[in-house]
Amino acid sequence: MSSVVPHRTEVRLSPGRRLQVLLAVAVARRLAAKPPARTRALLARLRKGARPATYAEARAAREAVVAVSLRCAGDEGCLPRSLAIVLLCRARGTWPTWTVGVRARLPFGAHAWVEAEGRMVEEKADPSYFRPLFSVPAEGAPGAAPDTSDDVRPVDR
């Protein structure tokens, strides 16, 4: 049996940063196994006090995550990848928008991604290919819901 191995970028990480990224990936993998409502509620609490992430900050977090985790680098790793990115950004005091949606065209399926500055961060597909279902934006971001522990912003696009 053969499989496609995703291309990973060469990212140099200090030992401390590499450990931080590996920890974020490990926590993200456990969090990905939880029910969506629980994940959303936890992320809504974690984002408190963080400023909105810039595109460059979210991209750097994504590159670090895919550099240390082959599973997160693959096409099927969108949920743990997106969770690891938001956790890594949060460790640095920022928060990108975490979004879950579905593919709008065949083949239908779920997808999770992060956005910063109103753009999807390093996703291969055009944004019109996806239909967002809900997101957890930064507290002060435009369109963010009022601060509640179970905050979820349904997306109408």
JSON list of C-alpha atoms in Angstrom, two decimals:
[
{"chain": "A", "resi": 1, "resn": "MET", "atom": "CA", "xyz": [0.00, 0.00, 0.00]},
{"chain": "A", "resi": 2, "resn": "SER", "atom": "CA", "xyz": [1.28, 3.46, -0.83]},
{"chain": "A", "resi": 3, "resn": "SER", "atom": "CA", "xyz": [0.21, 6.89, 0.26]},
{"chain": "A", "resi": 4, "resn": "VAL", "atom": "CA", "xyz": [0.93, 10.49, -0.58]},
{"chain": "A", "resi": 5, "resn": "VAL", "atom": "CA", "xyz": [3.33, 12.19, 1.77]},
{"chain": "A", "resi": 6, "resn": "PRO", "atom": "CA", "xyz": [2.58, 15.89, 2.24]},
{"chain": "A", "resi": 7, "resn": "HIS", "atom": "CA", "xyz": [5.27, 18.42, 1.46]},
{"chain": "A", "resi": 8, "resn": "ARG", "atom": "CA", "xyz": [6.60, 20.04, 4.62]},
{"chain": "A", "resi": 9, "resn": "THR", "atom": "CA", "xyz": [8.44, 23.32, 4.65]},
{"chain": "A", "resi": 10, "resn": "GLU", "atom": "CA", "xyz": [11.86, 23.66, 6.17]},
{"chain": "A", "resi": 11, "resn": "VAL", "atom": "CA", "xyz": [11.28, 25.62, 9.34]},
{"chain": "A", "resi": 12, "resn": "ARG", "atom": "CA", "xyz": [14.03, 26.06, 11.87]},
{"chain": "A", "resi": 13, "resn": "LEU", "atom": "CA", "xyz": [12.75, 25.91, 15.43]},
{"chain": "A", "resi": 14, "resn": "SER", "atom": "CA", "xyz": [14.75, 26.38, 18.59]},
{"chain": "A", "resi": 15, "resn": "PRO", "atom": "CA", "xyz": [14.52, 23.43, 20.99]},
{"chain": "A", "resi": 16, "resn": "GLY", "atom": "CA", "xyz": [12.22, 25.41, 23.27]},
{"chain": "A", "resi": 17, "resn": "ARG", "atom": "CA", "xyz": [9.95, 26.49, 20.43]},
{"chain": "A", "resi": 18, "resn": "ARG", "atom": "CA", "xyz": [9.88, 22.94, 19.04]},
{"chain": "A", "resi": 19, "resn": "LEU", "atom": "CA", "xyz": [8.80, 21.64, 22.45]},
{"chain": "A", "resi": 20, "resn": "GLN", "atom": "CA", "xyz": [6.07, 24.30, 22.62]},
{"chain": "A", "resi": 21, "resn": "VAL", "atom": "CA", "xyz": [4.79, 23.32, 19.16]},
{"chain": "A", "resi": 22, "resn": "LEU", "atom": "CA", "xyz": [4.85, 19.61, 20.00]},
{"chain": "A", "resi": 23, "resn": "LEU", "atom": "CA", "xyz": [2.88, 20.31, 23.17]},
{"chain": "A", "resi": 24, "resn": "ALA", "atom": "CA", "xyz": [0.30, 22.34, 21.21]},
{"chain": "A", "resi": 25, "resn": "VAL", "atom": "CA", "xyz": [-0.06, 19.48, 18.70]},
{"chain": "A", "resi": 26, "resn": "ALA", "atom": "CA", "xyz": [-0.48, 16.91, 21.49]},
{"chain": "A", "resi": 27, "resn": "VAL", "atom": "CA", "xyz": [-3.16, 18.99, 23.23]},
{"chain": "A", "resi": 28, "resn": "ALA", "atom": "CA", "xyz": [-4.86, 19.66, 19.88]},
{"chain": "A", "resi": 29, "resn": "ARG", "atom": "CA", "xyz": [-5.05, 15.95, 19.08]},
{"chain": "A", "resi": 30, "resn": "ARG", "atom": "CA", "xyz": [-6.79, 15.28, 22.40]},
{"chain": "A", "resi": 31, "resn": "LEU", "atom": "CA", "xyz": [-9.07, 18.27, 21.94]},
{"chain": "A", "resi": 32, "resn": "ALA", "atom": "CA", "xyz": [-10.01, 17.09, 18.43]},
{"chain": "A", "resi": 33, "resn": "ALA", "atom": "CA", "xyz": [-11.51, 13.95, 19.97]},
{"chain": "A", "resi": 34, "resn": "LYS", "atom": "CA", "xyz": [-13.91, 15.95, 22.14]},
{"chain": "A", "resi": 35, "resn": "PRO", "atom": "CA", "xyz": [-17.48, 16.86, 21.14]},
{"chain": "A", "resi": 36, "resn": "PRO", "atom": "CA", "xyz": [-17.67, 20.08, 19.07]},
{"chain": "A", "resi": 37, "resn": "ALA", "atom": "CA", "xyz": [-19.71, 21.99, 21.67]},
{"chain": "A", "resi": 38, "resn": "ARG", "atom": "CA", "xyz": [-17.11, 21.28, 24.33]},
{"chain": "A", "resi": 39, "resn": "THR", "atom": "CA", "xyz": [-14.28, 22.30, 22.01]},
{"chain": "A", "resi": 40, "resn": "ARG", "atom": "CA", "xyz": [-16.02, 25.57, 21.11]},
{"chain": "A", "resi": 41, "resn": "ALA", "atom": "CA", "xyz": [-16.71, 26.40, 24.75]},
{"chain": "A", "resi": 42, "resn": "LEU", "atom": "CA", "xyz": [-13.10, 25.73, 25.73]},
{"chain": "A", "resi": 43, "resn": "LEU", "atom": "CA", "xyz": [-11.74, 27.83, 22.85]},
{"chain": "A", "resi": 44, "resn": "ALA", "atom": "CA", "xyz": [-14.13, 30.67, 23.73]},
{"chain": "A", "resi": 45, "resn": "ARG", "atom": "CA", "xyz": [-12.61, 30.71, 27.23]},
{"chain": "A", "resi": 46, "resn": "LEU", "atom": "CA", "xyz": [-9.03, 30.39, 26.02]},
{"chain": "A", "resi": 47, "resn": "ARG", "atom": "CA", "xyz": [-9.28, 33.37, 23.65]},
{"chain": "A", "resi": 48, "resn": "LYS", "atom": "CA", "xyz": [-10.00, 35.82, 26.49]},
{"chain": "A", "resi": 49, "resn": "GLY", "atom": "CA", "xyz": [-7.40, 38.52, 26.76]},
{"chain": "A", "resi": 50, "resn": "ALA", "atom": "CA", "xyz": [-5.70, 37.69, 23.46]},
{"chain": "A", "resi": 51, "resn": "ARG", "atom": "CA", "xyz": [-5.41, 40.25, 20.69]},
{"chain": "A", "resi": 52, "resn": "PRO", "atom": "CA", "xyz": [-6.38, 39.29, 17.13]},
{"chain": "A", "resi": 53, "resn": "ALA", "atom": "CA", "xyz": [-3.52, 37.50, 15.37]},
{"chain": "A", "resi": 54, "resn": "THR", "atom": "CA", "xyz": [-1.97, 38.99, 12.26]},
{"chain": "A", "resi": 55, "resn": "TYR", "atom": "CA", "xyz": [-1.77, 36.90, 9.12]},
{"chain": "A", "resi": 56, "resn": "ALA", "atom": "CA", "xyz": [2.02, 36.62, 9.55]},
{"chain": "A", "resi": 57, "resn": "GLU", "atom": "CA", "xyz": [1.66, 35.36, 13.13]},
{"chain": "A", "resi": 58, "resn": "ALA", "atom": "CA", "xyz": [-0.94, 32.76, 12.19]},
{"chain": "A", "resi": 59, "resn": "ARG", "atom": "CA", "xyz": [1.10, 31.68, 9.16]},
{"chain": "A", "resi": 60, "resn": "ALA", "atom": "CA", "xyz": [4.23, 31.25, 11.29]},
{"chain": "A", "resi": 61, "resn": "ALA", "atom": "CA", "xyz": [2.25, 29.11, 13.74]},
{"chain": "A", "resi": 62, "resn": "ARG", "atom": "CA", "xyz": [0.88, 27.00, 10.88]},
{"chain": "A", "resi": 63, "resn": "GLU", "atom": "CA", "xyz": [4.34, 26.49, 9.41]},
{"chain": "A", "resi": 64, "resn": "ALA", "atom": "CA", "xyz": [5.68, 25.41, 12.81]},
{"chain": "A", "resi": 65, "resn": "VAL", "atom": "CA", "xyz": [2.81, 22.96, 13.33]},
{"chain": "A", "resi": 66, "resn": "VAL", "atom": "CA", "xyz": [3.18, 21.27, 9.94]},
{"chain": "A", "resi": 67, "resn": "ALA", "atom": "CA", "xyz": [6.96, 21.16, 10.41]},
{"chain": "A", "resi": 68, "resn": "VAL", "atom": "CA", "xyz": [6.70, 18.99, 13.52]},
{"chain": "A", "resi": 69, "resn": "SER", "atom": "CA", "xyz": [3.61, 16.90, 12.71]},
{"chain": "A", "resi": 70, "resn": "LEU", "atom": "CA", "xyz": [3.17, 14.85, 9.57]},
{"chain": "A", "resi": 71, "resn": "ARG", "atom": "CA", "xyz": [-0.44, 14.14, 10.59]},
{"chain": "A", "resi": 72, "resn": "CYS", "atom": "CA", "xyz": [-1.21, 17.87, 10.82]},
{"chain": "A", "resi": 73, "resn": "ALA", "atom": "CA", "xyz": [0.54, 18.48, 7.51]},
{"chain": "A", "resi": 74, "resn": "GLY", "atom": "CA", "xyz": [-1.73, 16.03, 5.68]},
{"chain": "A", "resi": 75, "resn": "ASP", "atom": "CA", "xyz": [-5.08, 16.72, 4.06]},
{"chain": "A", "resi": 76, "resn": "GLU", "atom": "CA", "xyz": [-6.92, 14.74, 6.74]},
{"chain": "A", "resi": 77, "resn": "GLY", "atom": "CA", "xyz": [-5.28, 16.66, 9.60]},
{"chain": "A", "resi": 78, "resn": "CYS", "atom": "CA", "xyz": [-7.28, 19.86, 9.34]},
{"chain": "A", "resi": 79, "resn": "LEU", "atom": "CA", "xyz": [-8.94, 19.68, 12.76]},
{"chain": "A", "resi": 80, "resn": "PRO", "atom": "CA", "xyz": [-5.85, 18.97, 14.88]},
{"chain": "A", "resi": 81, "resn": "ARG", "atom": "CA", "xyz": [-3.82, 21.37, 12.68]},
{"chain": "A", "resi": 82, "resn": "SER", "atom": "CA", "xyz": [-6.28, 24.25, 13.14]},
{"chain": "A", "resi": 83, "resn": "LEU", "atom": "CA", "xyz": [-6.56, 23.60, 16.87]},
{"chain": "A", "resi": 84, "resn": "ALA", "atom": "CA", "xyz": [-2.77, 23.44, 17.27]},
{"chain": "A", "resi": 85, "resn": "ILE", "atom": "CA", "xyz": [-2.44, 26.74, 15.39]},
{"chain": "A", "resi": 86, "resn": "VAL", "atom": "CA", "xyz": [-4.90, 28.56, 17.67]},
{"chain": "A", "resi": 87, "resn": "LEU", "atom": "CA", "xyz": [-3.28, 27.06, 20.78]},
{"chain": "A", "resi": 88, "resn": "LEU", "atom": "CA", "xyz": [0.17, 28.06, 19.60]},
{"chain": "A", "resi": 89, "resn": "CYS", "atom": "CA", "xyz": [-0.98, 31.58, 18.78]},
{"chain": "A", "resi": 90, "resn": "ARG", "atom": "CA", "xyz": [-2.67, 31.82, 22.18]},
{"chain": "A", "resi": 91, "resn": "ALA", "atom": "CA", "xyz": [0.60, 30.88, 23.87]},
{"chain": "A", "resi": 92, "resn": "ARG", "atom": "CA", "xyz": [2.03, 34.00, 22.21]},
{"chain": "A", "resi": 93, "resn": "GLY", "atom": "CA", "xyz": [-0.88, 36.22, 23.28]},
{"chain": "A", "resi": 94, "resn": "THR", "atom": "CA", "xyz": [-2.76, 36.27, 19.97]},
{"chain": "A", "resi": 95, "resn": "TRP", "atom": "CA", "xyz": [-5.87, 34.58, 18.61]},
{"chain": "A", "resi": 96, "resn": "PRO", "atom": "CA", "xyz": [-6.75, 33.85, 14.98]},
{"chain": "A", "resi": 97, "resn": "THR", "atom": "CA", "xyz": [-10.33, 33.03, 14.07]},
{"chain": "A", "resi": 98, "resn": "TRP", "atom": "CA", "xyz": [-10.95, 29.28, 14.32]},
{"chain": "A", "resi": 99, "resn": "THR", "atom": "CA", "xyz": [-13.57, 28.20, 11.79]},
{"chain": "A", "resi": 100, "resn": "VAL", "atom": "CA", "xyz": [-15.37, 24.93, 11.07]},
{"chain": "A", "resi": 101, "resn": "GLY", "atom": "CA", "xyz": [-17.34, 24.41, 7.90]},
{"chain": "A", "resi": 102, "resn": "VAL", "atom": "CA", "xyz": [-18.08, 22.11, 5.02]},
{"chain": "A", "resi": 103, "resn": "ARG", "atom": "CA", "xyz": [-16.99, 21.82, 1.42]},
{"chain": "A", "resi": 104, "resn": "ALA", "atom": "CA", "xyz": [-19.57, 23.46, -0.81]},
{"chain": "A", "resi": 105, "resn": "ARG", "atom": "CA", "xyz": [-18.80, 21.19, -3.77]},
{"chain": "A", "resi": 106, "resn": "LEU", "atom": "CA", "xyz": [-18.11, 17.51, -4.27]},
{"chain": "A", "resi": 107, "resn": "PRO", "atom": "CA", "xyz": [-16.68, 15.70, -2.46]},
{"chain": "A", "resi": 108, "resn": "PHE", "atom": "CA", "xyz": [-18.66, 16.99, 0.51]},
{"chain": "A", "resi": 109, "resn": "GLY", "atom": "CA", "xyz": [-16.98, 16.83, 3.88]},
{"chain": "A", "resi": 110, "resn": "ALA", "atom": "CA", "xyz": [-16.11, 18.79, 6.98]},
{"chain": "A", "resi": 111, "resn": "HIS", "atom": "CA", "xyz": [-13.11, 21.09, 7.21]},
{"chain": "A", "resi": 112, "resn": "ALA", "atom": "CA", "xyz": [-11.53, 23.26, 9.90]},
{"chain": "A", "resi": 113, "resn": "TRP", "atom": "CA", "xyz": [-9.21, 26.20, 9.32]},
{"chain": "A", "resi": 114, "resn": "VAL", "atom": "CA", "xyz": [-7.93, 29.44, 10.81]},
{"chain": "A", "resi": 115, "resn": "GLU", "atom": "CA", "xyz": [-8.35, 32.95, 9.51]},
{"chain": "A", "resi": 116, "resn": "ALA", "atom": "CA", "xyz": [-6.42, 36.11, 10.25]},
{"chain": "A", "resi": 117, "resn": "GLU", "atom": "CA", "xyz": [-7.02, 39.61, 8.94]},
{"chain": "A", "resi": 118, "resn": "GLY", "atom": "CA", "xyz": [-10.12, 38.26, 7.18]},
{"chain": "A", "resi": 119, "resn": "ARG", "atom": "CA", "xyz": [-8.22, 35.67, 5.12]},
{"chain": "A", "resi": 120, "resn": "MET", "atom": "CA", "xyz": [-7.86, 31.91, 5.35]},
{"chain": "A", "resi": 121, "resn": "VAL", "atom": "CA", "xyz": [-4.32, 31.12, 6.46]},
{"chain": "A", "resi": 122, "resn": "GLU", "atom": "CA", "xyz": [-2.40, 29.11, 3.85]},
{"chain": "A", "resi": 123, "resn": "GLU", "atom": "CA", "xyz": [-5.32, 27.00, 2.66]},
{"chain": "A", "resi": 124, "resn": "LYS", "atom": "CA", "xyz": [-4.92, 25.54, -0.82]},
{"chain": "A", "resi": 125, "resn": "ALA", "atom": "CA", "xyz": [-8.56, 25.95, -1.85]},
{"chain": "A", "resi": 126, "resn": "ASP", "atom": "CA", "xyz": [-10.42, 29.12, -2.72]},
{"chain": "A", "resi": 127, "resn": "PRO", "atom": "CA", "xyz": [-12.57, 30.44, 0.18]},
{"chain": "A", "resi": 128, "resn": "SER", "atom": "CA", "xyz": [-15.72, 29.97, -1.93]},
{"chain": "A", "resi": 129, "resn": "TYR", "atom": "CA", "xyz": [-15.04, 26.22, -1.85]},
{"chain": "A", "resi": 130, "resn": "PHE", "atom": "CA", "xyz": [-16.08, 26.16, 1.83]},
{"chain": "A", "resi": 131, "resn": "ARG", "atom": "CA", "xyz": [-19.23, 27.13, 3.71]},
{"chain": "A", "resi": 132, "resn": "PRO", "atom": "CA", "xyz": [-18.42, 28.14, 7.30]},
{"chain": "A", "resi": 133, "resn": "LEU", "atom": "CA", "xyz": [-20.75, 26.76, 9.97]},
{"chain": "A", "resi": 134, "resn": "PHE", "atom": "CA", "xyz": [-19.33, 28.47, 13.06]},
{"chain": "A", "resi": 135, "resn": "SER", "atom": "CA", "xyz": [-16.21, 30.21, 14.25]},
{"chain": "A", "resi": 136, "resn": "VAL", "atom": "CA", "xyz": [-14.47, 31.38, 17.40]},
{"chain": "A", "resi": 137, "resn": "PRO", "atom": "CA", "xyz": [-12.93, 34.79, 16.63]},
{"chain": "A", "resi": 138, "resn": "ALA", "atom": "CA", "xyz": [-10.73, 36.90, 18.87]},
{"chain": "A", "resi": 139, "resn": "GLU", "atom": "CA", "xyz": [-12.66, 38.79, 21.57]},
{"chain": "A", "resi": 140, "resn": "GLY", "atom": "CA", "xyz": [-12.33, 42.23, 20.02]},
{"chain": "A", "resi": 141, "resn": "ALA", "atom": "CA", "xyz": [-12.51, 41.11, 16.39]},
{"chain": "A", "resi": 142, "resn": "PRO", "atom": "CA", "xyz": [-15.23, 42.49, 14.12]},
{"chain": "A", "resi": 143, "resn": "GLY", "atom": "CA", "xyz": [-18.23, 40.16, 14.22]},
{"chain": "A", "resi": 144, "resn": "ALA", "atom": "CA", "xyz": [-17.23, 38.62, 17.53]},
{"chain": "A", "resi": 145, "resn": "ALA", "atom": "CA", "xyz": [-20.18, 37.76, 19.72]},
{"chain": "A", "resi": 146, "resn": "PRO", "atom": "CA", "xyz": [-20.52, 39.28, 23.19]},
{"chain": "A", "resi": 147, "resn": "ASP", "atom": "CA", "xyz": [-18.33, 37.70, 25.81]},
{"chain": "A", "resi": 148, "resn": "THR", "atom": "CA", "xyz": [-19.97, 34.53, 27.16]},
{"chain": "A", "resi": 149, "resn": "SER", "atom": "CA", "xyz": [-18.48, 31.23, 28.22]},
{"chain": "A", "resi": 150, "resn": "ASP", "atom": "CA", "xyz": [-20.28, 29.33, 25.46]},
{"chain": "A", "resi": 151, "resn": "ASP", "atom": "CA", "xyz": [-19.75, 31.93, 22.74]},
{"chain": "A", "resi": 152, "resn": "VAL", "atom": "CA", "xyz": [-20.10, 30.65, 19.21]},
{"chain": "A", "resi": 153, "resn": "ARG", "atom": "CA", "xyz": [-20.49, 32.84, 16.18]},
{"chain": "A", "resi": 154, "resn": "PRO", "atom": "CA", "xyz": [-22.63, 31.27, 13.46]},
{"chain": "A", "resi": 155, "resn": "VAL", "atom": "CA", "xyz": [-21.35, 32.42, 10.10]},
{"chain": "A", "resi": 156, "resn": "ASP", "atom": "CA", "xyz": [-23.66, 33.92, 7.48]},
{"chain": "A", "resi": 157, "resn": "ARG", "atom": "CA", "xyz": [-21.65, 34.34, 4.30]}
]
